[in-house]
JSON list of C-alpha atoms in Angstrom, two decimals:
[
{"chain": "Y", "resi": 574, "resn": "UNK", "atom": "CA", "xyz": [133.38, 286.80, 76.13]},
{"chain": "Y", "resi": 575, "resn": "UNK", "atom": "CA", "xyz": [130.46, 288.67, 75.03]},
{"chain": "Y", "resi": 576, "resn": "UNK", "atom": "CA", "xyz": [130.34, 292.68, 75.51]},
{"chain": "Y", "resi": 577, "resn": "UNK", "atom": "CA", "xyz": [128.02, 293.50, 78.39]},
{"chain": "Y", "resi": 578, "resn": "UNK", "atom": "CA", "xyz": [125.37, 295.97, 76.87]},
{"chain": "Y", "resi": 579, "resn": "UNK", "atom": "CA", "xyz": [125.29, 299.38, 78.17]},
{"chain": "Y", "resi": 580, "resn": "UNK", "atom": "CA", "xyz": [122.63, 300.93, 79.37]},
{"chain": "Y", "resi": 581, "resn": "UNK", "atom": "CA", "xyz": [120.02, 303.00, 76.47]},
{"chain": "Y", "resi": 582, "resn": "UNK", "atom": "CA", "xyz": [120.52, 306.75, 77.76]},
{"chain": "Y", "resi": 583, "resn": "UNK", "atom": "CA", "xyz": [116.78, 308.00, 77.67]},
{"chain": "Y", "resi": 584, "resn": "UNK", "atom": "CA", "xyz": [117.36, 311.88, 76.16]},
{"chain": "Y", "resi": 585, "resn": "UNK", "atom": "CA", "xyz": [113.88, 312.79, 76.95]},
{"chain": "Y", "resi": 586, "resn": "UNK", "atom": "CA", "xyz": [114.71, 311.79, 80.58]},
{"chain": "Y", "resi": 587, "resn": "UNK", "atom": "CA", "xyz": [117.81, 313.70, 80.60]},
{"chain": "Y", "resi": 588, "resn": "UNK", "atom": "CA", "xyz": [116.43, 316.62, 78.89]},
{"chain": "Y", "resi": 589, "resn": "UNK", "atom": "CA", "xyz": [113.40, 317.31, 81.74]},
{"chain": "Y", "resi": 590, "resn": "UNK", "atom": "CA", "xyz": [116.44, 316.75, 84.26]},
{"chain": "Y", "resi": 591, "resn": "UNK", "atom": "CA", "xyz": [118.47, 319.21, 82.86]},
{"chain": "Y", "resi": 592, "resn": "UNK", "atom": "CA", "xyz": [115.48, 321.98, 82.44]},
{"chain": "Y", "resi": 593, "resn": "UNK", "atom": "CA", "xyz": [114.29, 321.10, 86.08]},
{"chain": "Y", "resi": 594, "resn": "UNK", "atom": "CA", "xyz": [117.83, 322.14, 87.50]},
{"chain": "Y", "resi": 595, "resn": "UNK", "atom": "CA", "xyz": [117.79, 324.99, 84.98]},
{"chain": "Y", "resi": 596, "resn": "UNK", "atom": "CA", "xyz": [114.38, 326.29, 86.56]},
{"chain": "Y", "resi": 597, "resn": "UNK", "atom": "CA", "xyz": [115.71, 325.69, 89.66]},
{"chain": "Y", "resi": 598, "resn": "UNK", "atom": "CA", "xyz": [119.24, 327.53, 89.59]},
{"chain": "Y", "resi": 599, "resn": "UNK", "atom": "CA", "xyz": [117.43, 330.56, 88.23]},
{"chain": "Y", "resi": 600, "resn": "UNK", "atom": "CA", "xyz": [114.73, 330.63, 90.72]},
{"chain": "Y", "resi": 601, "resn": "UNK", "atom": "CA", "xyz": [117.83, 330.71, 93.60]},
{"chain": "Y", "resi": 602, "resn": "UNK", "atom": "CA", "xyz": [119.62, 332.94, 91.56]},
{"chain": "Y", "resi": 603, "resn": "UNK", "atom": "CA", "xyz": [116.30, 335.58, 91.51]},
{"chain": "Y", "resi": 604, "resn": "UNK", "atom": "CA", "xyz": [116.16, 334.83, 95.17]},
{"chain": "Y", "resi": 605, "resn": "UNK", "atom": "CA", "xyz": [120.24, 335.75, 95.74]},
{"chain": "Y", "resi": 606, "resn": "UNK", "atom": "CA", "xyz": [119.57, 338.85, 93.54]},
{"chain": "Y", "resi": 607, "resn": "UNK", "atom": "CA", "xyz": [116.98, 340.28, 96.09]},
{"chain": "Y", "resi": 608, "resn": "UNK", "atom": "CA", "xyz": [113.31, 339.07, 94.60]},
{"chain": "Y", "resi": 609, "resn": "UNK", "atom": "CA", "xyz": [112.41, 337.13, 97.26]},
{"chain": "Y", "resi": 610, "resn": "UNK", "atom": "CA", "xyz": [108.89, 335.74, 95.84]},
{"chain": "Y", "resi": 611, "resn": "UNK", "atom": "CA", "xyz": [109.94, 335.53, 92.11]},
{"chain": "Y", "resi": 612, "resn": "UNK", "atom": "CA", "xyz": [107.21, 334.69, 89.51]},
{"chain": "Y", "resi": 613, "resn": "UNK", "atom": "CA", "xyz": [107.05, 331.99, 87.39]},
{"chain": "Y", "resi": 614, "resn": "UNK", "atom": "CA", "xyz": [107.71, 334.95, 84.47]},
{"chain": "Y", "resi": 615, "resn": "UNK", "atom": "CA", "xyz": [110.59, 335.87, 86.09]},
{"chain": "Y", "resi": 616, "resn": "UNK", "atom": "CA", "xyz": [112.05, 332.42, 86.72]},
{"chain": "Y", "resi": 617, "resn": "UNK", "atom": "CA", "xyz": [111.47, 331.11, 82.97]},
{"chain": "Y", "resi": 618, "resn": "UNK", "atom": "CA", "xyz": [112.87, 334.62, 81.92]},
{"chain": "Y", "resi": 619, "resn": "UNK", "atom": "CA", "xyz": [116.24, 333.91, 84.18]},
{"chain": "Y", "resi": 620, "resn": "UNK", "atom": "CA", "xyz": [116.29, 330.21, 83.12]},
{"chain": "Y", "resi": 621, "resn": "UNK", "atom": "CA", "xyz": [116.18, 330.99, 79.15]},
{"chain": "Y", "resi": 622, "resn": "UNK", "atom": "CA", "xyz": [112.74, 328.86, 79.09]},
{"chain": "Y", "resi": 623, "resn": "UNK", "atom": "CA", "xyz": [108.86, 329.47, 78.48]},
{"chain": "Y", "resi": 624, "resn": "UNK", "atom": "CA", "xyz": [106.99, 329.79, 80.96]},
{"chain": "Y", "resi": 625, "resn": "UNK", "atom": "CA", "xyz": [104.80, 327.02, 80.30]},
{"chain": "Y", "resi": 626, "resn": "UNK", "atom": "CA", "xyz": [107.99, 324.92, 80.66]},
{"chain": "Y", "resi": 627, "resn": "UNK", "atom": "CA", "xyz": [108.19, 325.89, 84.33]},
{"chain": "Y", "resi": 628, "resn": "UNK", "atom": "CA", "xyz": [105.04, 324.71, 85.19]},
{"chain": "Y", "resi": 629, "resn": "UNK", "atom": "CA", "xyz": [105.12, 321.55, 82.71]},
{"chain": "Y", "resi": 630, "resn": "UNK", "atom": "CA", "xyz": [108.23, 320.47, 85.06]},
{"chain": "Y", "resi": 631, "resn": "UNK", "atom": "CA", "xyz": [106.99, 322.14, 88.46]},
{"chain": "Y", "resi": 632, "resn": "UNK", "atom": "CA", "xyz": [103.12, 321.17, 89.09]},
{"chain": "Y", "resi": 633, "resn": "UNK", "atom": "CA", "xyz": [103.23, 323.32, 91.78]},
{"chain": "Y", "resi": 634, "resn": "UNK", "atom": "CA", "xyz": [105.37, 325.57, 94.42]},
{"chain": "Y", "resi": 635, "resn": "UNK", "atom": "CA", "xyz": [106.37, 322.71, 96.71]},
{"chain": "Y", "resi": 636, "resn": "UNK", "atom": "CA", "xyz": [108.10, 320.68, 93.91]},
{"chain": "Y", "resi": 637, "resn": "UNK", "atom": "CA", "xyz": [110.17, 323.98, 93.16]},
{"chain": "Y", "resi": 638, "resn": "UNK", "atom": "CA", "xyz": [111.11, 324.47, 96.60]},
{"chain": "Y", "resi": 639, "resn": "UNK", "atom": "CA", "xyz": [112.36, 321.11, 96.91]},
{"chain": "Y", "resi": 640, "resn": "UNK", "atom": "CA", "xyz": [114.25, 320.86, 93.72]},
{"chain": "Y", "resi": 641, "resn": "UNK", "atom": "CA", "xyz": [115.67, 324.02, 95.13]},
{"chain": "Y", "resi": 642, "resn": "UNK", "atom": "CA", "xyz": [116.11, 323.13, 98.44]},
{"chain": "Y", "resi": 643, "resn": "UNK", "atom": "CA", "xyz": [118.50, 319.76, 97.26]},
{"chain": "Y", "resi": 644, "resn": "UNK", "atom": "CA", "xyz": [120.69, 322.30, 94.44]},
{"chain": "Y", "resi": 645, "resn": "UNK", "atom": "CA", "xyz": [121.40, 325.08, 97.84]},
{"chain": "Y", "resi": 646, "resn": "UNK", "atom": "CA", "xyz": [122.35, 321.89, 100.04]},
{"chain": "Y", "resi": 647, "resn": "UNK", "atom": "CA", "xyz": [125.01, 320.61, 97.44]},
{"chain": "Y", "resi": 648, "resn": "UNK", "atom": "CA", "xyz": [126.40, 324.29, 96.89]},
{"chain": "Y", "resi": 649, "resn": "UNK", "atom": "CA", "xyz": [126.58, 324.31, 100.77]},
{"chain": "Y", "resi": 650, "resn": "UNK", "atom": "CA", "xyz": [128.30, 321.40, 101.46]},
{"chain": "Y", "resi": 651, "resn": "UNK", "atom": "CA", "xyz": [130.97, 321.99, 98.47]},
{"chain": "Y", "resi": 652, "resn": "UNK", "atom": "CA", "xyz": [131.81, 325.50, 99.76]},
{"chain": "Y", "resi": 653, "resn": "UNK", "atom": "CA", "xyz": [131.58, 325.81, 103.81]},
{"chain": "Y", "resi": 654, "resn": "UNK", "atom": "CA", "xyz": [134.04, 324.24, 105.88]},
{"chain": "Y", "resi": 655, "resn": "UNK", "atom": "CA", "xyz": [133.71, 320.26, 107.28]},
{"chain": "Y", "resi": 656, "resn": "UNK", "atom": "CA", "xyz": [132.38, 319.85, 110.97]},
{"chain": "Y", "resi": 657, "resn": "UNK", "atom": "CA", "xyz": [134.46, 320.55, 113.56]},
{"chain": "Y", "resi": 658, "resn": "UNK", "atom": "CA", "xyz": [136.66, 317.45, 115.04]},
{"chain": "Y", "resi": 659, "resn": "UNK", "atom": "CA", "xyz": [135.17, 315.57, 117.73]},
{"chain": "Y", "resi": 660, "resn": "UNK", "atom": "CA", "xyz": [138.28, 315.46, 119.75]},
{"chain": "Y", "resi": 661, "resn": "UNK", "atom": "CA", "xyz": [141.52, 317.90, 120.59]},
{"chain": "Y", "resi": 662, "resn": "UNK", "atom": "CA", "xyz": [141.16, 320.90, 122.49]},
{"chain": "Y", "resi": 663, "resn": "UNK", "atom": "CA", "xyz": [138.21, 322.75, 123.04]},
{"chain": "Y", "resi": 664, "resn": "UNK", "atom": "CA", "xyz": [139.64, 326.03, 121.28]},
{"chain": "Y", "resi": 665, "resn": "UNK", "atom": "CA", "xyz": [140.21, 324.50, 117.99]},
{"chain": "Y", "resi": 666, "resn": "UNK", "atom": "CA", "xyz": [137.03, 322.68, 118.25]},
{"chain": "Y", "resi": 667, "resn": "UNK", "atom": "CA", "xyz": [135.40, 325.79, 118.69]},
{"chain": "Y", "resi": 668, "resn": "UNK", "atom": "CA", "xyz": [137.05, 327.89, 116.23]},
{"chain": "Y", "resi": 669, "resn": "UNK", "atom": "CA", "xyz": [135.90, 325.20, 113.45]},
{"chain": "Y", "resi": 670, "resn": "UNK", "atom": "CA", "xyz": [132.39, 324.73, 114.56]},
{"chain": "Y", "resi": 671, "resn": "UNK", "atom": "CA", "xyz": [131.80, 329.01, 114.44]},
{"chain": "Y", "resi": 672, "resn": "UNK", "atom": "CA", "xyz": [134.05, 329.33, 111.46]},
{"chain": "Y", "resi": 673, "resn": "UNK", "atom": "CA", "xyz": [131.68, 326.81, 109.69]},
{"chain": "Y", "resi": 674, "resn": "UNK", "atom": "CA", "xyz": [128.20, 327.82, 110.79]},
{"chain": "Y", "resi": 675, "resn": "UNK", "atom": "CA", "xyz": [129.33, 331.44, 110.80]},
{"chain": "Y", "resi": 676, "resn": "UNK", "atom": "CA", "xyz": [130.03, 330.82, 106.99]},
{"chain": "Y", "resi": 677, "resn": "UNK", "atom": "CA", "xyz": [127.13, 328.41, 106.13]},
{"chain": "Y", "resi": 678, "resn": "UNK", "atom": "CA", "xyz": [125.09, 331.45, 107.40]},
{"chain": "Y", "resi": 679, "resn": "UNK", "atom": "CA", "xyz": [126.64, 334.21, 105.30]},
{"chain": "Y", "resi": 680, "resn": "UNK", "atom": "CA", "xyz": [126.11, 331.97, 102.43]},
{"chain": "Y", "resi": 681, "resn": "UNK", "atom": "CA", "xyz": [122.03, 331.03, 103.13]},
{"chain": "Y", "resi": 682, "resn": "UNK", "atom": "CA", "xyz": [121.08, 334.42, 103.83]},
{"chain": "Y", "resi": 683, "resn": "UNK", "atom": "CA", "xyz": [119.08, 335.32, 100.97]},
{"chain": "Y", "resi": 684, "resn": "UNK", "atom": "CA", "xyz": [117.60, 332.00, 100.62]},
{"chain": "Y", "resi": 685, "resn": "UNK", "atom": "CA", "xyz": [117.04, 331.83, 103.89]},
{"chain": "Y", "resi": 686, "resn": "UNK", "atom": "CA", "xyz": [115.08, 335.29, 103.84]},
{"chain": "Y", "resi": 687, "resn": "UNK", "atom": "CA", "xyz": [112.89, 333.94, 101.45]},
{"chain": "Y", "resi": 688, "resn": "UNK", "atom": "CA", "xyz": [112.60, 330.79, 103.61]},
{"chain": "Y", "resi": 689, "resn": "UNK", "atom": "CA", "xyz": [111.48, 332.87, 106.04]},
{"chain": "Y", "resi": 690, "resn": "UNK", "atom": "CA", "xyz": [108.55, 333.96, 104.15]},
{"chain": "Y", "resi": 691, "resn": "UNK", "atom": "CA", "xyz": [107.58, 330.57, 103.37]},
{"chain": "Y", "resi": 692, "resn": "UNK", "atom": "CA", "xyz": [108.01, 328.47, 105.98]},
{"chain": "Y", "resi": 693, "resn": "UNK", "atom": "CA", "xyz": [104.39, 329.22, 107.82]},
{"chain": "Y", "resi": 694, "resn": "UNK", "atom": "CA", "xyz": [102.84, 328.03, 104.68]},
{"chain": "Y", "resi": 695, "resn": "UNK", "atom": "CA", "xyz": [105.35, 325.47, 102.69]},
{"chain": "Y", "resi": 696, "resn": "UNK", "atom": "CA", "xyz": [105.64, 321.74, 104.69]},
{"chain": "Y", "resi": 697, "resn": "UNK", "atom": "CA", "xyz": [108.51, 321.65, 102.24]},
{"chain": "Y", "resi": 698, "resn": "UNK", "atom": "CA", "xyz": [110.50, 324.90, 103.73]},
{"chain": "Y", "resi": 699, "resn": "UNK", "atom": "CA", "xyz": [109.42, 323.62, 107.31]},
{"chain": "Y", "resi": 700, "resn": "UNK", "atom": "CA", "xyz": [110.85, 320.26, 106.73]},
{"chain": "Y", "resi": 701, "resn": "UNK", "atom": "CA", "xyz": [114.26, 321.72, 105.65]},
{"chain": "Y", "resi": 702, "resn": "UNK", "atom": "CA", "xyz": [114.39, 324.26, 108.34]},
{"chain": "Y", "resi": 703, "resn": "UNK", "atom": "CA", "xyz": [113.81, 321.60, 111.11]},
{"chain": "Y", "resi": 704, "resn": "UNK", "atom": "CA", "xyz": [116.23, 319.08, 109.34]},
{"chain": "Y", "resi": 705, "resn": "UNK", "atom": "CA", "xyz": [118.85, 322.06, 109.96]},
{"chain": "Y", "resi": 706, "resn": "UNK", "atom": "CA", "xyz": [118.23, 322.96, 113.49]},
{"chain": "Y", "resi": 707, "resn": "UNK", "atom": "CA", "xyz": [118.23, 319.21, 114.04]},
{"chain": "Y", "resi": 708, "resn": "UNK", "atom": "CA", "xyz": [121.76, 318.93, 112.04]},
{"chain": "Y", "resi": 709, "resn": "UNK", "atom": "CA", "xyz": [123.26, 322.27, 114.19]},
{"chain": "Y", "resi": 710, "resn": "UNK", "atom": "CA", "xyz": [122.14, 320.21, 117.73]},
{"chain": "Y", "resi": 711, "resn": "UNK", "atom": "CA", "xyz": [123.73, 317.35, 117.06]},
{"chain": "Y", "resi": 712, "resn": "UNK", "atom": "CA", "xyz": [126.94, 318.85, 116.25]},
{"chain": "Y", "resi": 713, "resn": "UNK", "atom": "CA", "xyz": [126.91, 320.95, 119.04]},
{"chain": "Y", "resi": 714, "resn": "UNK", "atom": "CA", "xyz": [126.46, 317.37, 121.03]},
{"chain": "Y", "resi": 715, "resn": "UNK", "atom": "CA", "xyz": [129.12, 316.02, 119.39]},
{"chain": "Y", "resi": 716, "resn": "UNK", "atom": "CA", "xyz": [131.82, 318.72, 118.98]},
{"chain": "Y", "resi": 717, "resn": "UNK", "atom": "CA", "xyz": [131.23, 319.69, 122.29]},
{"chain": "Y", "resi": 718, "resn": "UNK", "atom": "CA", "xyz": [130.55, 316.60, 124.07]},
{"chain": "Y", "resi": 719, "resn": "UNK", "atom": "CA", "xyz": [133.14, 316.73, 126.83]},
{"chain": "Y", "resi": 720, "resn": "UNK", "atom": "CA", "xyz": [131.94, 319.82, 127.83]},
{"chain": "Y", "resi": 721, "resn": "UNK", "atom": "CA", "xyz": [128.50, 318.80, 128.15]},
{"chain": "Y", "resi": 722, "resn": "UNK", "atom": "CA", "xyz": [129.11, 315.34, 129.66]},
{"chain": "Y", "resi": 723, "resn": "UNK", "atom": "CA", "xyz": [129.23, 316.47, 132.94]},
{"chain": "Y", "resi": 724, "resn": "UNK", "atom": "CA", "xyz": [126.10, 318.61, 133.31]},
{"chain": "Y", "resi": 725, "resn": "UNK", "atom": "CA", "xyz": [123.02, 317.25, 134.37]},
{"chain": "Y", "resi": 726, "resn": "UNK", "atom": "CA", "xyz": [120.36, 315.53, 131.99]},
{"chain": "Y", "resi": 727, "resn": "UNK", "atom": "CA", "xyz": [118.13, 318.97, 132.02]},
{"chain": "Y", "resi": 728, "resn": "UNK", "atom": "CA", "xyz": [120.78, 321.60, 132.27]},
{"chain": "Y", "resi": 729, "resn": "UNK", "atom": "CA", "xyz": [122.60, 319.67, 128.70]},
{"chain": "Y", "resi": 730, "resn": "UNK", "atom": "CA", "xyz": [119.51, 319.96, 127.41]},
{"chain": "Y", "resi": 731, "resn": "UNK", "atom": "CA", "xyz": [119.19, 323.35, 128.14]},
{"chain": "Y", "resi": 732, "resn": "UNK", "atom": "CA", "xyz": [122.99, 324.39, 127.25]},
{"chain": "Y", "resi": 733, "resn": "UNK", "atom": "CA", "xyz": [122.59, 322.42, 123.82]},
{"chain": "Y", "resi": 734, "resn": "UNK", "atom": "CA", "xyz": [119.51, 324.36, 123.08]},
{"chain": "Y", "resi": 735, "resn": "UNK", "atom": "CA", "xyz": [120.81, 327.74, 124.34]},
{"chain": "Y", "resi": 736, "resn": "UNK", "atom": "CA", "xyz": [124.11, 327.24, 122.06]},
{"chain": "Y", "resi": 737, "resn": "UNK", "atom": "CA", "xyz": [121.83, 326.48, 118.79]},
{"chain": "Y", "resi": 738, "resn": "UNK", "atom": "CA", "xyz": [120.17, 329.56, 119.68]},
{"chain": "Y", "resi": 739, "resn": "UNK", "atom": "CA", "xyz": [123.57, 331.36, 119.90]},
{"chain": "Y", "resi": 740, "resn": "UNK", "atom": "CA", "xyz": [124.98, 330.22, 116.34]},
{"chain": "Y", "resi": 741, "resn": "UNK", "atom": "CA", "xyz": [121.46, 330.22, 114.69]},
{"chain": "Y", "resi": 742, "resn": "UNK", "atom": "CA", "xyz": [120.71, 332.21, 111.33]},
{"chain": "Y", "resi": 743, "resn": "UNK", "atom": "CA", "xyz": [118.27, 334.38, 113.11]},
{"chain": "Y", "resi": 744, "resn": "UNK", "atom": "CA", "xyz": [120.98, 335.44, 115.69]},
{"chain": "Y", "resi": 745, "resn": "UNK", "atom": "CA", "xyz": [123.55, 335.89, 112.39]},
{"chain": "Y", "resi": 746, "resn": "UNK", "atom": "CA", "xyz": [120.86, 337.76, 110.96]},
{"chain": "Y", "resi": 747, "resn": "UNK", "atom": "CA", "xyz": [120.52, 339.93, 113.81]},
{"chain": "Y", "resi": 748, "resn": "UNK", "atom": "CA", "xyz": [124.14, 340.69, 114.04]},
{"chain": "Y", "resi": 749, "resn": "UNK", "atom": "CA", "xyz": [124.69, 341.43, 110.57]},
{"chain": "Y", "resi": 750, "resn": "UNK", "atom": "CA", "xyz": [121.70, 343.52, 110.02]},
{"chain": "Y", "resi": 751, "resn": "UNK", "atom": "CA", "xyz": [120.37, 345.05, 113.31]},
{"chain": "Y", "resi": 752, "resn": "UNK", "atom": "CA", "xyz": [123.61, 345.96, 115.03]},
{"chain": "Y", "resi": 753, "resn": "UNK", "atom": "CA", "xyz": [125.78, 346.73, 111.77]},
{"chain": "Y", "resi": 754, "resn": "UNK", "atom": "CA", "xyz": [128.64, 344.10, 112.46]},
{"chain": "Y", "resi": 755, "resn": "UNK", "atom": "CA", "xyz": [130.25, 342.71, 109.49]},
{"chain": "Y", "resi": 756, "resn": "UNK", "atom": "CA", "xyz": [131.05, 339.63, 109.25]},
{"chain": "Y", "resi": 757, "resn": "UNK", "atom": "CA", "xyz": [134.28, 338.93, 111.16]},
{"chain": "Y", "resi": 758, "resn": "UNK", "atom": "CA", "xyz": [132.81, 340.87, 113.53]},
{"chain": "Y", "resi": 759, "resn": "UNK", "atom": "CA", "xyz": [129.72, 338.87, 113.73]},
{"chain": "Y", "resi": 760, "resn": "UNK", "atom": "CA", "xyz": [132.02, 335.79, 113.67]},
{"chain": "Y", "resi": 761, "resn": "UNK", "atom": "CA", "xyz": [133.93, 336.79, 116.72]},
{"chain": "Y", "resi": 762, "resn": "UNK", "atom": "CA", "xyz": [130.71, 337.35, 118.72]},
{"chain": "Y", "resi": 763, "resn": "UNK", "atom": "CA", "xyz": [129.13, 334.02, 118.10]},
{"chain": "Y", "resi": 764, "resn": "UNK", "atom": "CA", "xyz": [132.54, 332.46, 119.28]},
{"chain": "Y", "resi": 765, "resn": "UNK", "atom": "CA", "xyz": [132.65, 334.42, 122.15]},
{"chain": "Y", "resi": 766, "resn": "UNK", "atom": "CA", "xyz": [128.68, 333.45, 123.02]},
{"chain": "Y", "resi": 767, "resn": "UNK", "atom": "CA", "xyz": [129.61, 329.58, 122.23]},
{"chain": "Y", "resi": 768, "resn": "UNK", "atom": "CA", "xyz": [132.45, 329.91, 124.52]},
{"chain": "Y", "resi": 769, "resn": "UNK", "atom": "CA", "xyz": [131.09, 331.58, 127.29]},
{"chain": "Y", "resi": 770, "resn": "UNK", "atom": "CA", "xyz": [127.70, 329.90, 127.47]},
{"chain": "Y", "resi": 771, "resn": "UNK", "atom": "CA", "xyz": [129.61, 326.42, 127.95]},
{"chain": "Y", "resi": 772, "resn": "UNK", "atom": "CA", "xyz": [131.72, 327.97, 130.06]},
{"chain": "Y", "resi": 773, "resn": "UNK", "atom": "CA", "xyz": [128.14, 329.34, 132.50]},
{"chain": "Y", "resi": 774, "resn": "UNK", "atom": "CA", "xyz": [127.31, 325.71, 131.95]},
{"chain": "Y", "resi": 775, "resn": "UNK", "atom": "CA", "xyz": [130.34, 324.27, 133.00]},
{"chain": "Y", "resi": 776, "resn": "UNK", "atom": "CA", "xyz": [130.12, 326.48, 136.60]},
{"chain": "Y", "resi": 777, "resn": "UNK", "atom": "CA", "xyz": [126.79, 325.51, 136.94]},
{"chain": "Y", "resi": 778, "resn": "UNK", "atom": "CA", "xyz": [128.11, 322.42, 137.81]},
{"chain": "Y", "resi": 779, "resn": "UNK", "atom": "CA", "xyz": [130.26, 323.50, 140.50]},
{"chain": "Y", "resi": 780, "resn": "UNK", "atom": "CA", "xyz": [127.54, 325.25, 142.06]},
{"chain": "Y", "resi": 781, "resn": "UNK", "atom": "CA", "xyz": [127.55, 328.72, 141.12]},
{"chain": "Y", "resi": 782, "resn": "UNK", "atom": "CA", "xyz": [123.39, 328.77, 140.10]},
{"chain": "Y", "resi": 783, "resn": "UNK", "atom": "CA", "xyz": [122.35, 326.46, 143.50]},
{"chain": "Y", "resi": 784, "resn": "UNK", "atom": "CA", "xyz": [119.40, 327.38, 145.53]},
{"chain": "Y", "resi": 785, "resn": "UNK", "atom": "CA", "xyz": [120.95, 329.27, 147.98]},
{"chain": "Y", "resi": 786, "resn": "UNK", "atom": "CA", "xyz": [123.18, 330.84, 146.13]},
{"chain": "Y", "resi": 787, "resn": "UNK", "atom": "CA", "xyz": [120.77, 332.40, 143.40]},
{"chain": "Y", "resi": 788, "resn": "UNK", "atom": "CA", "xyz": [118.60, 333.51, 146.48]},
{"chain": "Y", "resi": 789, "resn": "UNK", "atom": "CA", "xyz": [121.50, 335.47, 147.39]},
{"chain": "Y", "resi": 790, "resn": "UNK", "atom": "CA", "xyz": [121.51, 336.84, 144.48]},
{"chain": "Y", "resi": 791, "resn": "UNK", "atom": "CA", "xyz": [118.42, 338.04, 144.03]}
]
């Protein structure tokens, strides 16, 4: 039998690859370090490169941010914890689903300060932040699923959105910076949200927020 030729490894190819993550890693490490807008001087500086070479292998902003964007999602998903189980009770559920957004969080934060900055102006940094929200609501649907099933189209809507809110970066954020929790502190609180807003949801159903009785408690 005849040997099956191999592939030709293209160097050039693998060379731009190799710069382009370069570029990339230092830009995220600048960003992790504080700079939150680092310049292209500053990147090629961290990455060992010229500067020309950043912008030979980035035409612009958006093609950084996205390069960028993909290395922080595969750091992410090697170091925070796997989604929360779908079934078994509802405190272990919930202890997995804070424990891993909780962490996620801690992780993102200077990126996602930066993000922050960018986001009104970069469809790239939009797009990721959406995909994320959109990622955090469907595991609350999921992990929490037969806590929700009950409630009424409008008020799961409404208890899902309220529960994003809850475990959300900005709320971490908030936590960790405005009210001086650290971050088992911080953890503890989301948890306890989580917990009790399903748990508001869950007597909504029984009753406790009809008509009448919210009159009556006005």
């Amino acid at each position: 039998m005849s040997e099956v030729a191999k592939p030709k490894r293209d160097g050039r190819n693998e060379r731009s690859a190799a710069t382009r993550r370069l570029v990339a890693e230092a830009y995220l490490a600048l960003v992790g370090d504080g700079f939150l807008r680092p310049t292209a001087r500053a990147v090629a500086k961290k990455a060992g490169v010229s500067e020309r070479a950043v912008f030979r292998h980035f035409q612009d902003l958006e093609t950084l941010l996205s390069e960028a964007a993909m290395i922080q999602i595969q750091r992410i998903g090697r170091e925070v914890p796997e989604p929360a189980p779908l079934d078994g009770p509802f405190e272990l559920r919930l202890d997995r689903f804070a424990q891993r957004w909780c962490e996620l969080h801690e992780r993102v934060t200077p990126v996602r300060r930066a993000a922050i900055l960018y986001e009104p102006f970069s469809p790239e940094v939009a797009r990721r932040l959406g995909w994320i929200r959109g990622v955090r609501r469907s595991e609350i649907e999921q992990t929490f699923a037969p806590e929700l099933a009950p409630l009424a189209p409008q008020l799961r809507r409404e208890t899902v959105a309220v529960v994003s809110a809850a475990c959300s970066w900005s709320t971490w954020n908030q936590l960790r910076t405005r009210h001086d929790l650290d971050a088992a502190a911080a953890h503890r609180a989301v948890r306890r949200s989580i917990a009790q807003l399903l748990g508001v949801a869950s007597a909504d159903v029984a009753g406790d927020v009809s008509g009448a009785g919210t009159d009556a408690a006005l």
